[in-house]
Short mmCIF file of C-alpha atoms in Angstrom, two decimals:
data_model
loop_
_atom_site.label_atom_id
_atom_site.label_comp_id
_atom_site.label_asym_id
_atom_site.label_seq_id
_atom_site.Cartn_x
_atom_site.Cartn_y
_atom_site.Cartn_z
CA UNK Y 1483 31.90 2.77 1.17
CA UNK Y 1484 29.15 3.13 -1.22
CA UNK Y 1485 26.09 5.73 0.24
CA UNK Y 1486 23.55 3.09 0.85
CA UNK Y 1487 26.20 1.22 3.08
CA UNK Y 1488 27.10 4.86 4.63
CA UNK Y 1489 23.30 5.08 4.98
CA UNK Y 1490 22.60 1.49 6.60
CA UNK Y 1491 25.40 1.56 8.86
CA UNK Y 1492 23.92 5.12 10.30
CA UNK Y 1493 20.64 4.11 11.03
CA UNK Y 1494 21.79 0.20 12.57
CA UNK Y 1495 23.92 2.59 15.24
CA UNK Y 1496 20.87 4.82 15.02
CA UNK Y 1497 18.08 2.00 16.55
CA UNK Y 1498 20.59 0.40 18.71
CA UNK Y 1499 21.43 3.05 20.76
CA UNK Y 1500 17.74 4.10 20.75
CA UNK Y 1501 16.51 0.45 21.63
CA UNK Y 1502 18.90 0.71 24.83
CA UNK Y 1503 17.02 4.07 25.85
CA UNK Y 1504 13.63 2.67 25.05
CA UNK Y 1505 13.86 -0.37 27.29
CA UNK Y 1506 15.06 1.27 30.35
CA UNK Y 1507 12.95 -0.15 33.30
CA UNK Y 1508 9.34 0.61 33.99
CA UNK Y 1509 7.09 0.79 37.17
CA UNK Y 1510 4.09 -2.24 36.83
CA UNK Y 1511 0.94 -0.55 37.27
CA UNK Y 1512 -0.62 -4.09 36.66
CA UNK Y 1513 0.27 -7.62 36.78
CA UNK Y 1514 1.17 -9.86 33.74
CA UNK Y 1515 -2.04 -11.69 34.30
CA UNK Y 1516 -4.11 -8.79 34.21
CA UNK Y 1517 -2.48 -7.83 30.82
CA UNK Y 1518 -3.77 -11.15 29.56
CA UNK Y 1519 -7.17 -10.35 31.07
CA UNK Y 1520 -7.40 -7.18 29.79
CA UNK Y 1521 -6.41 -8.06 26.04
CA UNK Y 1522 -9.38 -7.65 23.20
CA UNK Y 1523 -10.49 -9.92 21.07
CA UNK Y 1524 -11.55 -8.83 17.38
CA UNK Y 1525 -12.47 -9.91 13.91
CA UNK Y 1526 -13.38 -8.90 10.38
CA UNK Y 1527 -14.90 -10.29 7.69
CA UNK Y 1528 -15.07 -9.60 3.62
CA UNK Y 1529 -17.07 -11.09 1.14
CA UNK Y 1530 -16.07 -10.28 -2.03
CA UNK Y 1531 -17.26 -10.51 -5.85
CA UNK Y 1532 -15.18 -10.16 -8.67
CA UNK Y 1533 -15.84 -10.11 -12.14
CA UNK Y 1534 -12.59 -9.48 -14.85
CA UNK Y 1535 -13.15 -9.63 -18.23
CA UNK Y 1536 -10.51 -8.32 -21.15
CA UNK Y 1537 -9.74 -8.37 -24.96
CA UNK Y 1538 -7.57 -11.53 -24.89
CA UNK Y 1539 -7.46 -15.05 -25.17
CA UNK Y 1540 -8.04 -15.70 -21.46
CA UNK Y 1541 -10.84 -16.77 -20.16
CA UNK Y 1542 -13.43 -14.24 -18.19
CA UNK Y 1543 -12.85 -14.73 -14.56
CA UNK Y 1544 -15.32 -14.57 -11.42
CA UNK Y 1545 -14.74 -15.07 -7.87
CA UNK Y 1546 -16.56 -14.92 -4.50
CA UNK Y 1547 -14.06 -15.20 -1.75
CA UNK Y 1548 -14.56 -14.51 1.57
CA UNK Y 1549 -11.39 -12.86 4.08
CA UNK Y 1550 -11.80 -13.73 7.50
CA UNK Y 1551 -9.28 -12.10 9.93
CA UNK Y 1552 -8.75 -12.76 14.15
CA UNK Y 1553 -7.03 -11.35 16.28
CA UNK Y 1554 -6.12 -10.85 20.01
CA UNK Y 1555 -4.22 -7.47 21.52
CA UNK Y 1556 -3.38 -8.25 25.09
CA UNK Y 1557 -3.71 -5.40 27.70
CA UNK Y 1558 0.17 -3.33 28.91
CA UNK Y 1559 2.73 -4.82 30.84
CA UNK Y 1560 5.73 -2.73 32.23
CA UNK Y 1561 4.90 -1.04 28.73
CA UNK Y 1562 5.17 -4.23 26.50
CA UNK Y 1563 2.03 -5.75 25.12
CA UNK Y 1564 1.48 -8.34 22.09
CA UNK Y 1565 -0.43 -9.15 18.80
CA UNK Y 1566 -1.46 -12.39 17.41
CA UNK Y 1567 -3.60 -12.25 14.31
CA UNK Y 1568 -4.46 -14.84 12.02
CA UNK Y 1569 -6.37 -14.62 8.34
CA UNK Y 1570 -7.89 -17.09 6.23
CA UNK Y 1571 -9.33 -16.20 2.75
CA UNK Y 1572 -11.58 -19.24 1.15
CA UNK Y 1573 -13.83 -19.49 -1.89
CA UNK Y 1574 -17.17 -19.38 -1.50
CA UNK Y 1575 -19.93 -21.29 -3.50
CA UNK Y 1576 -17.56 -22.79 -6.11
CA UNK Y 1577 -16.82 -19.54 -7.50
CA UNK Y 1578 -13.38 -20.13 -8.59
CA UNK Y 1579 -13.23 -19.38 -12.51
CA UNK Y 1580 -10.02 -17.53 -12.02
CA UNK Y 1581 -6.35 -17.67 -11.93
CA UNK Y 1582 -3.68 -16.91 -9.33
CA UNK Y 1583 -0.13 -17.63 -11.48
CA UNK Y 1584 2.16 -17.49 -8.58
CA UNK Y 1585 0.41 -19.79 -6.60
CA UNK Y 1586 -0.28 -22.28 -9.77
CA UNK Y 1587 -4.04 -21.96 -9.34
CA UNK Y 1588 -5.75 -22.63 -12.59
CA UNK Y 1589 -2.44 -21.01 -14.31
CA UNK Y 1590 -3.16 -19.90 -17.84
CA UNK Y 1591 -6.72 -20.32 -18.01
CA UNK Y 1592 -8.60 -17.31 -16.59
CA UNK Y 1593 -7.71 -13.37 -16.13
CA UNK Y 1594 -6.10 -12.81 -13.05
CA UNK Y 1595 -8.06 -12.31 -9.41
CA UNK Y 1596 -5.22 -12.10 -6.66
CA UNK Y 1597 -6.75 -13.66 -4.38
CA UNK Y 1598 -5.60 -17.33 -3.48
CA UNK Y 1599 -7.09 -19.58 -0.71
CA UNK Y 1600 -4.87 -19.67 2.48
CA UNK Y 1601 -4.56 -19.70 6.01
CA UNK Y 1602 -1.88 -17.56 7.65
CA UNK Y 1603 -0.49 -15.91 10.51
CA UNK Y 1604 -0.70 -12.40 9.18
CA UNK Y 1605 0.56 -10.52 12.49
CA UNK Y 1606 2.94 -11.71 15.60
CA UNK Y 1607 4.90 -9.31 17.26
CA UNK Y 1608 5.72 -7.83 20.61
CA UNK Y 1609 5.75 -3.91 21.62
CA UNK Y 1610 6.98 -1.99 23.95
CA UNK Y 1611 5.52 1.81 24.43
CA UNK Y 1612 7.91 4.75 26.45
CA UNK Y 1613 9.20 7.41 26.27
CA UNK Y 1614 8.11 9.15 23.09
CA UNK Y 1615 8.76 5.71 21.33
CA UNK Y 1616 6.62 2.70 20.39
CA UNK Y 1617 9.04 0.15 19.18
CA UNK Y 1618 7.38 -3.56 17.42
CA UNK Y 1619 9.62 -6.54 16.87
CA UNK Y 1620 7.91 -9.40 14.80
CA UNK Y 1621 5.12 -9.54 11.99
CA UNK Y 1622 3.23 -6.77 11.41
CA UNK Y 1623 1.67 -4.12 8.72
CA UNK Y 1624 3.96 -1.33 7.51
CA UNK Y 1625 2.65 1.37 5.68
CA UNK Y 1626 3.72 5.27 5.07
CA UNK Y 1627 1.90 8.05 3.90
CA UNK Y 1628 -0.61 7.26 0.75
CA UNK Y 1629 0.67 4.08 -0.12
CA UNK Y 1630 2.70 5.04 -3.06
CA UNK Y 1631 5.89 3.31 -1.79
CA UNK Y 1632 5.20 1.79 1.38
CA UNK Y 1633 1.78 -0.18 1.95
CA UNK Y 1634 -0.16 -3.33 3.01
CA UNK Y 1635 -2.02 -3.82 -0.05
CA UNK Y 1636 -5.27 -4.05 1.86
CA UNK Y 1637 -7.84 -3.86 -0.83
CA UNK Y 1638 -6.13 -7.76 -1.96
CA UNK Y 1639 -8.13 -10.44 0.46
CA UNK Y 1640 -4.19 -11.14 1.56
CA UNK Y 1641 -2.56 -8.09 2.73
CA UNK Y 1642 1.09 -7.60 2.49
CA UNK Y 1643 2.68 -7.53 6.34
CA UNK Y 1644 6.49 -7.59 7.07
CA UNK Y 1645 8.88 -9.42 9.72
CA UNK Y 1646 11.26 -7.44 11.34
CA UNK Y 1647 11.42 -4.60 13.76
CA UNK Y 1648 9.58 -1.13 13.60
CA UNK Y 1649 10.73 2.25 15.96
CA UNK Y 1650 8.28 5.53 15.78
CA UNK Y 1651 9.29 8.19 18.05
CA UNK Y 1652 7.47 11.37 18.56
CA UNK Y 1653 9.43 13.43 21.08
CA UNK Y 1654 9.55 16.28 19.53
CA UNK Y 1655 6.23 18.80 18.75
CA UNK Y 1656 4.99 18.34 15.31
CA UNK Y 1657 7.35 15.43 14.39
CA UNK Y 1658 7.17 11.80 13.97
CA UNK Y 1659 10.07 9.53 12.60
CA UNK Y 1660 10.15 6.07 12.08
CA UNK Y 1661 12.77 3.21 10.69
CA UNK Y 1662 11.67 -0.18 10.09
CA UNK Y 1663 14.09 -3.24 9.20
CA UNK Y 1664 12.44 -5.86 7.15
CA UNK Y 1665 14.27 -9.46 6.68
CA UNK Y 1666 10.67 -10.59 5.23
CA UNK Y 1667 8.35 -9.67 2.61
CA UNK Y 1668 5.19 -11.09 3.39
CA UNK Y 1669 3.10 -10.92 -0.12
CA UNK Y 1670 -0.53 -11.18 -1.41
CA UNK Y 1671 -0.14 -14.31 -2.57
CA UNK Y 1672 0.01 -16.75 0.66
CA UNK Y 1673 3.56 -17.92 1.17
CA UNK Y 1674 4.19 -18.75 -2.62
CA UNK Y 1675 4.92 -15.27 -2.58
CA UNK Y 1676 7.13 -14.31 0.28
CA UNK Y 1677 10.70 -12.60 -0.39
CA UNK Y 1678 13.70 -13.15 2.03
CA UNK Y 1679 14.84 -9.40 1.88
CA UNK Y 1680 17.34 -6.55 3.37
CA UNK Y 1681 15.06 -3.44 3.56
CA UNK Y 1682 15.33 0.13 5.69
CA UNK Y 1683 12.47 2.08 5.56
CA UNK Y 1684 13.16 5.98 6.66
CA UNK Y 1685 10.13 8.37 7.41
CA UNK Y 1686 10.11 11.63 9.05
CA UNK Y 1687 7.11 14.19 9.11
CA UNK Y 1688 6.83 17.61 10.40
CA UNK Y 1689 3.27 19.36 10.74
CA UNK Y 1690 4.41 22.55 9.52
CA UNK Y 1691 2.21 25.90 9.50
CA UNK Y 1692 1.32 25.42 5.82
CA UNK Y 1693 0.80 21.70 5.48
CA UNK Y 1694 2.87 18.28 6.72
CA UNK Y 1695 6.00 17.94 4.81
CA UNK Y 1696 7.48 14.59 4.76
CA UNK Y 1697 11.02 13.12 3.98
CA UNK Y 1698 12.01 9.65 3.47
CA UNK Y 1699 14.64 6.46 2.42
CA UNK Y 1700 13.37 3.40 1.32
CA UNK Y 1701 16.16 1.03 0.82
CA UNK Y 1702 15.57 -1.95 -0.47
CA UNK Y 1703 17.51 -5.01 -1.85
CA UNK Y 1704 16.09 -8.87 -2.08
CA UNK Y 1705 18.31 -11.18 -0.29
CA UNK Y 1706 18.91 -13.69 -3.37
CA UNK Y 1707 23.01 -12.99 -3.97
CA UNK Y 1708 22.69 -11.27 -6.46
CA UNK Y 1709 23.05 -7.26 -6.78
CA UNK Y 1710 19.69 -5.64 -6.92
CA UNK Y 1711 19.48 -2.57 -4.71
CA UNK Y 1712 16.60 -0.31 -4.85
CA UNK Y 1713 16.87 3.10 -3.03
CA UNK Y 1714 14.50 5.62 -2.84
CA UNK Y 1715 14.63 9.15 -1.47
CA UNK Y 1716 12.01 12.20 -1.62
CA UNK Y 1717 10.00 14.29 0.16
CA UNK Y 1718 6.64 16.07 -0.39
CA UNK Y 1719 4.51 18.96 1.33
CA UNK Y 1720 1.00 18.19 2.02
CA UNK Y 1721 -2.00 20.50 2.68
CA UNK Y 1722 -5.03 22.14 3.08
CA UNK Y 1723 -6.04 25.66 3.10
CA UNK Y 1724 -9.71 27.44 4.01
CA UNK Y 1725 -11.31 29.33 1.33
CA UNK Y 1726 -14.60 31.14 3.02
CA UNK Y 1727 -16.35 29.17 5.87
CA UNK Y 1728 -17.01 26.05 3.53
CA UNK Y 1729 -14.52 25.58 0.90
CA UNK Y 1730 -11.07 24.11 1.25
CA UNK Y 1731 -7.74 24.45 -1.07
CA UNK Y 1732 -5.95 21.32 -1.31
CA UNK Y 1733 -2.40 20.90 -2.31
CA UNK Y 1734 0.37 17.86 -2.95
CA UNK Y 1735 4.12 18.34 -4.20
CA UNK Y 1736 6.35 15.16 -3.85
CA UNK Y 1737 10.21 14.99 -5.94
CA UNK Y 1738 12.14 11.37 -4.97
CA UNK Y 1739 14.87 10.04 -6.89
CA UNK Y 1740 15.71 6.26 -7.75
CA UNK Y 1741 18.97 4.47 -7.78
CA UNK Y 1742 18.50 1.13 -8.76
CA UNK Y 1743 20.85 -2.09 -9.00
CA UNK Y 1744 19.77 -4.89 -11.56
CA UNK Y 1745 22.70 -7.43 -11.23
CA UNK Y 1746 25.54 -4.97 -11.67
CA UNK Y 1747 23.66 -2.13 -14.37
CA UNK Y 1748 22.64 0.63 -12.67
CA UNK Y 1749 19.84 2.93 -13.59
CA UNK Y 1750 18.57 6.09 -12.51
CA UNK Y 1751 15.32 7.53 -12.12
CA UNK Y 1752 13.42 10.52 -10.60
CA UNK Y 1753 9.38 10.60 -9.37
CA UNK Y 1754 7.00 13.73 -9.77
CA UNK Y 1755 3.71 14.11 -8.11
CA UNK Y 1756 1.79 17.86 -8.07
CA UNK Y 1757 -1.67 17.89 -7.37
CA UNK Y 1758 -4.23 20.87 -6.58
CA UNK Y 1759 -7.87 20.70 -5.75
CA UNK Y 1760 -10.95 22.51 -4.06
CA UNK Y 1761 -13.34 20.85 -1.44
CA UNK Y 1762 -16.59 22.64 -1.45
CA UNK Y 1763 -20.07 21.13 -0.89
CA UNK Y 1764 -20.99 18.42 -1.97
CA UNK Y 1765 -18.29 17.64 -4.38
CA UNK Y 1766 -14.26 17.66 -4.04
CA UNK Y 1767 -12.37 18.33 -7.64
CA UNK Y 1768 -8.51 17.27 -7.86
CA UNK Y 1769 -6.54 17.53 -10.81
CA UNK Y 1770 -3.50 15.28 -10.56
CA UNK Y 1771 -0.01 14.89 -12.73
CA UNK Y 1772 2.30 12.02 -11.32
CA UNK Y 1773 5.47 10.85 -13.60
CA UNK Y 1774 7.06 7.84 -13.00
CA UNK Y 1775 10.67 8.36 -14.80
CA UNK Y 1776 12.57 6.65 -16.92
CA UNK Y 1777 15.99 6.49 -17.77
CA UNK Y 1778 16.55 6.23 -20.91
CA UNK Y 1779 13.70 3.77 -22.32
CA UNK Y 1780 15.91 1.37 -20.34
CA UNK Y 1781 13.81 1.04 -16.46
CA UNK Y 1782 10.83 2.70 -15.37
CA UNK Y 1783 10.76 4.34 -11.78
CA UNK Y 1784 10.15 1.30 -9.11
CA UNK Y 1785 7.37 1.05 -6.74
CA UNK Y 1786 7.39 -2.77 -5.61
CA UNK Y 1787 6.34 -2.59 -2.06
CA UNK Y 1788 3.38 -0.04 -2.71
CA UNK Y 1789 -0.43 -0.98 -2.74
CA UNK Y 1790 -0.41 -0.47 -6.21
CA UNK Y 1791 -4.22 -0.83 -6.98
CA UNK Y 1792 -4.78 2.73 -5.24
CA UNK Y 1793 -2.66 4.28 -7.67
CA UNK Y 1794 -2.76 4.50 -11.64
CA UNK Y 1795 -6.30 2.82 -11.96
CA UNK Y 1796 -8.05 -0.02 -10.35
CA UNK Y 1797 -7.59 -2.54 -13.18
CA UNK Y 1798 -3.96 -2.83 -12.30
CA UNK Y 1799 -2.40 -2.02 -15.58
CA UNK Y 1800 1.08 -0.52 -14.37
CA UNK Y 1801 1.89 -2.95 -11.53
CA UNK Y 1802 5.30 -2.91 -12.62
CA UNK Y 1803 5.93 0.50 -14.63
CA UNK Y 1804 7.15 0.33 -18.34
CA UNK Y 1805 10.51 0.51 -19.72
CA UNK Y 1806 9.99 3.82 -20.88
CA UNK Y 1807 8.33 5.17 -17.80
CA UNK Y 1808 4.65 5.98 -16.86
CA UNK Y 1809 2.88 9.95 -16.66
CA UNK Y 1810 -0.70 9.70 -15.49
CA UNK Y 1811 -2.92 13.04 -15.17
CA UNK Y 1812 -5.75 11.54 -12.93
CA UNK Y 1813 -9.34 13.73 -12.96
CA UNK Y 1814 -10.97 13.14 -9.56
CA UNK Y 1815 -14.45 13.73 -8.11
CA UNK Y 1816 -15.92 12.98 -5.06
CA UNK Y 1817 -18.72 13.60 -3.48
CA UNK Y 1818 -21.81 12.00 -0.81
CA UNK Y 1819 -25.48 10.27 -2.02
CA UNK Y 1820 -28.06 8.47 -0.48
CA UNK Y 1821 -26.02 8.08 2.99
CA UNK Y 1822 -22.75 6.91 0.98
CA UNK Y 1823 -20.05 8.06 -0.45
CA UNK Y 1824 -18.80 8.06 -4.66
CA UNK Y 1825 -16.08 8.78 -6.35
CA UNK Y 1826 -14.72 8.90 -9.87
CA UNK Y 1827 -11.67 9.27 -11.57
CA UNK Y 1828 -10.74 9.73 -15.04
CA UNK Y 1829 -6.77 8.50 -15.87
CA UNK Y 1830 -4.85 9.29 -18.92
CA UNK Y 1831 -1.63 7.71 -19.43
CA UNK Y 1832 1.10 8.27 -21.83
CA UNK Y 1833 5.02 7.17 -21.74
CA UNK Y 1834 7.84 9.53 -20.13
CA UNK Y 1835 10.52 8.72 -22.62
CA UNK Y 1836 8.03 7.55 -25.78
CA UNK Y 1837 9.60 5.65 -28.80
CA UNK Y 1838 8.22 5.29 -32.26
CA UNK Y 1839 5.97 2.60 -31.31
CA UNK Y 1840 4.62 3.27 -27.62
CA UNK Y 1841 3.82 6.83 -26.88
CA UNK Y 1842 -0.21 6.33 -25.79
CA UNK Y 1843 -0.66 4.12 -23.33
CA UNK Y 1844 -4.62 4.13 -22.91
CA UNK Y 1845 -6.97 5.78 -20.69
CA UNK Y 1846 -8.85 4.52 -17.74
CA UNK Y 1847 -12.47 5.68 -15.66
CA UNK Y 1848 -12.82 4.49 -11.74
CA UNK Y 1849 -16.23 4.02 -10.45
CA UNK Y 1850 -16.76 3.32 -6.50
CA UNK Y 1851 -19.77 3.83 -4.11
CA UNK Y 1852 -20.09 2.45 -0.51
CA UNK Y 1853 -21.84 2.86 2.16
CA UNK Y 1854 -21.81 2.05 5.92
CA UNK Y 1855 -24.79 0.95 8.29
CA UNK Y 1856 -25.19 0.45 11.86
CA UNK Y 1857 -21.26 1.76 12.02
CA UNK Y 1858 -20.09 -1.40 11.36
CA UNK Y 1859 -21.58 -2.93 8.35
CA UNK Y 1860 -20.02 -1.32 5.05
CA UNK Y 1861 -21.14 -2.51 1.34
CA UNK Y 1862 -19.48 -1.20 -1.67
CA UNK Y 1863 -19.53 -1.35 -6.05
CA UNK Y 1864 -16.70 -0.90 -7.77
CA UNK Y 1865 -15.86 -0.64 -11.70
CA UNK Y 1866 -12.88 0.22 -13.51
CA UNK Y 1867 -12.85 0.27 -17.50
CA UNK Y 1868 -9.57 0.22 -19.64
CA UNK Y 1869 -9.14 1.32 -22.92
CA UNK Y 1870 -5.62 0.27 -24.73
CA UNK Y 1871 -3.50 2.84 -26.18
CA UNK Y 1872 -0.79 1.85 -28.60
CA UNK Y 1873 -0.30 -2.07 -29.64
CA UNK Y 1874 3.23 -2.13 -28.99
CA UNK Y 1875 2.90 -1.45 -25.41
CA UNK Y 1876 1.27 -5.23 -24.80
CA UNK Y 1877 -1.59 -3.61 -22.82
CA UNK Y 1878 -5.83 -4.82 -24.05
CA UNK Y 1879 -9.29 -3.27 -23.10
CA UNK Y 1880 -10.21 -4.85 -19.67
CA UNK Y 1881 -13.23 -4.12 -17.55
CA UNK Y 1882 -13.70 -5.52 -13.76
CA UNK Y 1883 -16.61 -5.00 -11.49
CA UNK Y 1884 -16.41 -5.52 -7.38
CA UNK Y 1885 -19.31 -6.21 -4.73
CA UNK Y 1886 -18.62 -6.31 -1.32
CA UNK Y 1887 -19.98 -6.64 2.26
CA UNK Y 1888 -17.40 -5.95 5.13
CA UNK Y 1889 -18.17 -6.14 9.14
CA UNK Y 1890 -16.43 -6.90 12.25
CA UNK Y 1891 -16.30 -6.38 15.54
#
């Protein structure tokens, strides 16, 4: 029995017998009609500009698209409640110069903008709360930590959600641990994109006395028939430490290594993230180093489930990571103006295993500012600029700008 089977089997024993402890019976405090009665009603809303323009022979893109999101959370029942939520993402004033290849929208024409017209049900599930545990079977967002492996892609107008079952438990002090079975990949690209799938995602934290140190297993595999296993497992400590009255130290270590299956070749790979910085007023400084591994020039260290535009530069570059492995040293400043907040980040990239031909792999500055009004009204501007590095790597100069006006209730 290979160790991801060892690992699988474990955790299905694991949730069962915990399921079975979680649904032992409860008192009603209130009737199933007052549940109903007592559920809330929300919404959000985000209109969104985007401008993409690059050194290639597509066409410059624009789009104004506007996400509109519902939802209803009924009150608690015997400790079960529900969630129905339903999203809808439409182009506004014929702004549609852009392309969305999965979907075949305008395919070939214009730079990309991921962000196709739909109408979906983005969340459905049921949950029960008890006991230390809060326990969700249905469609819902997953998302761990920063992002990095785990996330809901939220910044795309159609946010990534899963179908399948989610346990957290925090029994003990200063712990959390959750396990999530996925039999769906819900993408960002409206159904075209969805992925039948086989996926355990591990996650325990511990607040410890010098920072929150984290270990996981993220075990995935498409359900297609053919071998393509992708297992993750790391940890990382996480933390902040006072300097004076004002001033703060902060502090990131992560290690995970890769085992991954690509129709019966197997490749392994290893992830590094250190980063140290100082809060003091008005600006925080963070100096970053994050290698994506590769073995061998052969596969690049995996991330395909994380919101990938929060990491390695907003113009979306390393989506997939080369052949030969990504290492980004990432400049950040932040800081507050005028009743908002900006920040700025300066990337350079370069290849973990480089060749004769791809060694550079460009550089890349982040612009953002945003600001929120009345507590619910937020606007924001966004830029990112790429510069290409070596030829052979198949990347071009590319420059996008965002606008945006977000509210809800």
């Amino acid at each position: 029995m290979t160790t991801r089977h060892t690992i699988t089997l474990a955790l299905r024993i694991a949730v069962a017998s915990t399921v079975l402890s979680v649904l032992a019976p409860a008192t009603a405090d209130v009737s199933l009609a007052d549940a109903i009665r007592a559920g809330k009603v929300y919404a959000n809303f985000n209109l969104r500009s985007e401008s993409v323009d690059q050194d290639n022979a597509l066409e410059d893109a624009s789009a104004l698209t506007l996400r509109t999101r519902l939802g209803y959370q009924t009150g608690q029942y015997r400790g079960f409640s529900g969630l129905l939520e339903v999203e809808d993402s439409r182009i506004v004033a014929g702004q549609n110069e852009f392309t969305v290849g999965p979907t075949g929208f305008n395919p070939g024409v214009y730079s990309v903008i991921a962000d196709p017209e739909t109408t979906e049900l983005d969340q459905a599930l049921i949950q029960y709360t008890g006991n230390n545990f809060v326990a969700k079977l249905g469609r819902q967002v997953i998302a761990f930590d920063n992002h990095r492996f785990i996330g809901h892609v939220g910044w795309r107008q159609d946010r990534q959600t899963f179908d399948g079952f989610r346990l957290n438990y925090t029994g003990f002090q200063g712990v959390t641990a959750s396990y999530a079975y996925v039999g769906q990949r819900n993408r960002i690209f409206a159904e075209d994109g969805d992925i039948d799938s086989e996926d355990h995602f591990l996650n325990v934290g511990y607040a410890s006395p010098i920072g929150k140190v984290v270990g996981y297993a993220y075990l995935l595999e498409v359900d297609n028939n053919v071998s393509n296993g992708l297992d993750t497992v790391g940890a990382f400590l996480e933390g902040a430490r006072e300097i004076g009255e004002t001033n703060k130290l902060l502090y990131h270590l992560q290690v995970a290594s890769q085992e991954a299956d690509n129709g019966g070749a197997t490749f392994d790979t290893t992830y590094l993230r250190a980063e140290a910085g100082v809060g003091f007023k008005p600006v925080t400084v963070k100096l970053g180093y994050e290698r994506l591994g590769s073995d061998d020039g052969n596969f690049g260290f995996s991330t395909p489930l994380s919101t990938l535009h929060a990491h390695n530069g907003w113009s979306d570059q390393f989506l997939a990571t080369p052949a030969q492995g990504l290492v980004d040293v990432a400049l950040t400043l932040t800081g507050g103006l005028a009743g908002g907040k900006w920040l700025a980040v300066y990337h350079d990239f370069e290849a973990d295993e480089a060749t004769e031909t791809i060694d550079d792999l460009g550089s890349e500055l982040n612009l953002q500012y945003t600001r929120t009004f009345a507590e619910k009204y937020n606007i924001g501007l966004k830029f990112a600029t790429y510069d290409a590095g070596d030829p052979a790597a198949g990347k071009v100069d590319k420059n996008i700008f965002w606008a945006w006006f977000n509210t809800g209730f």
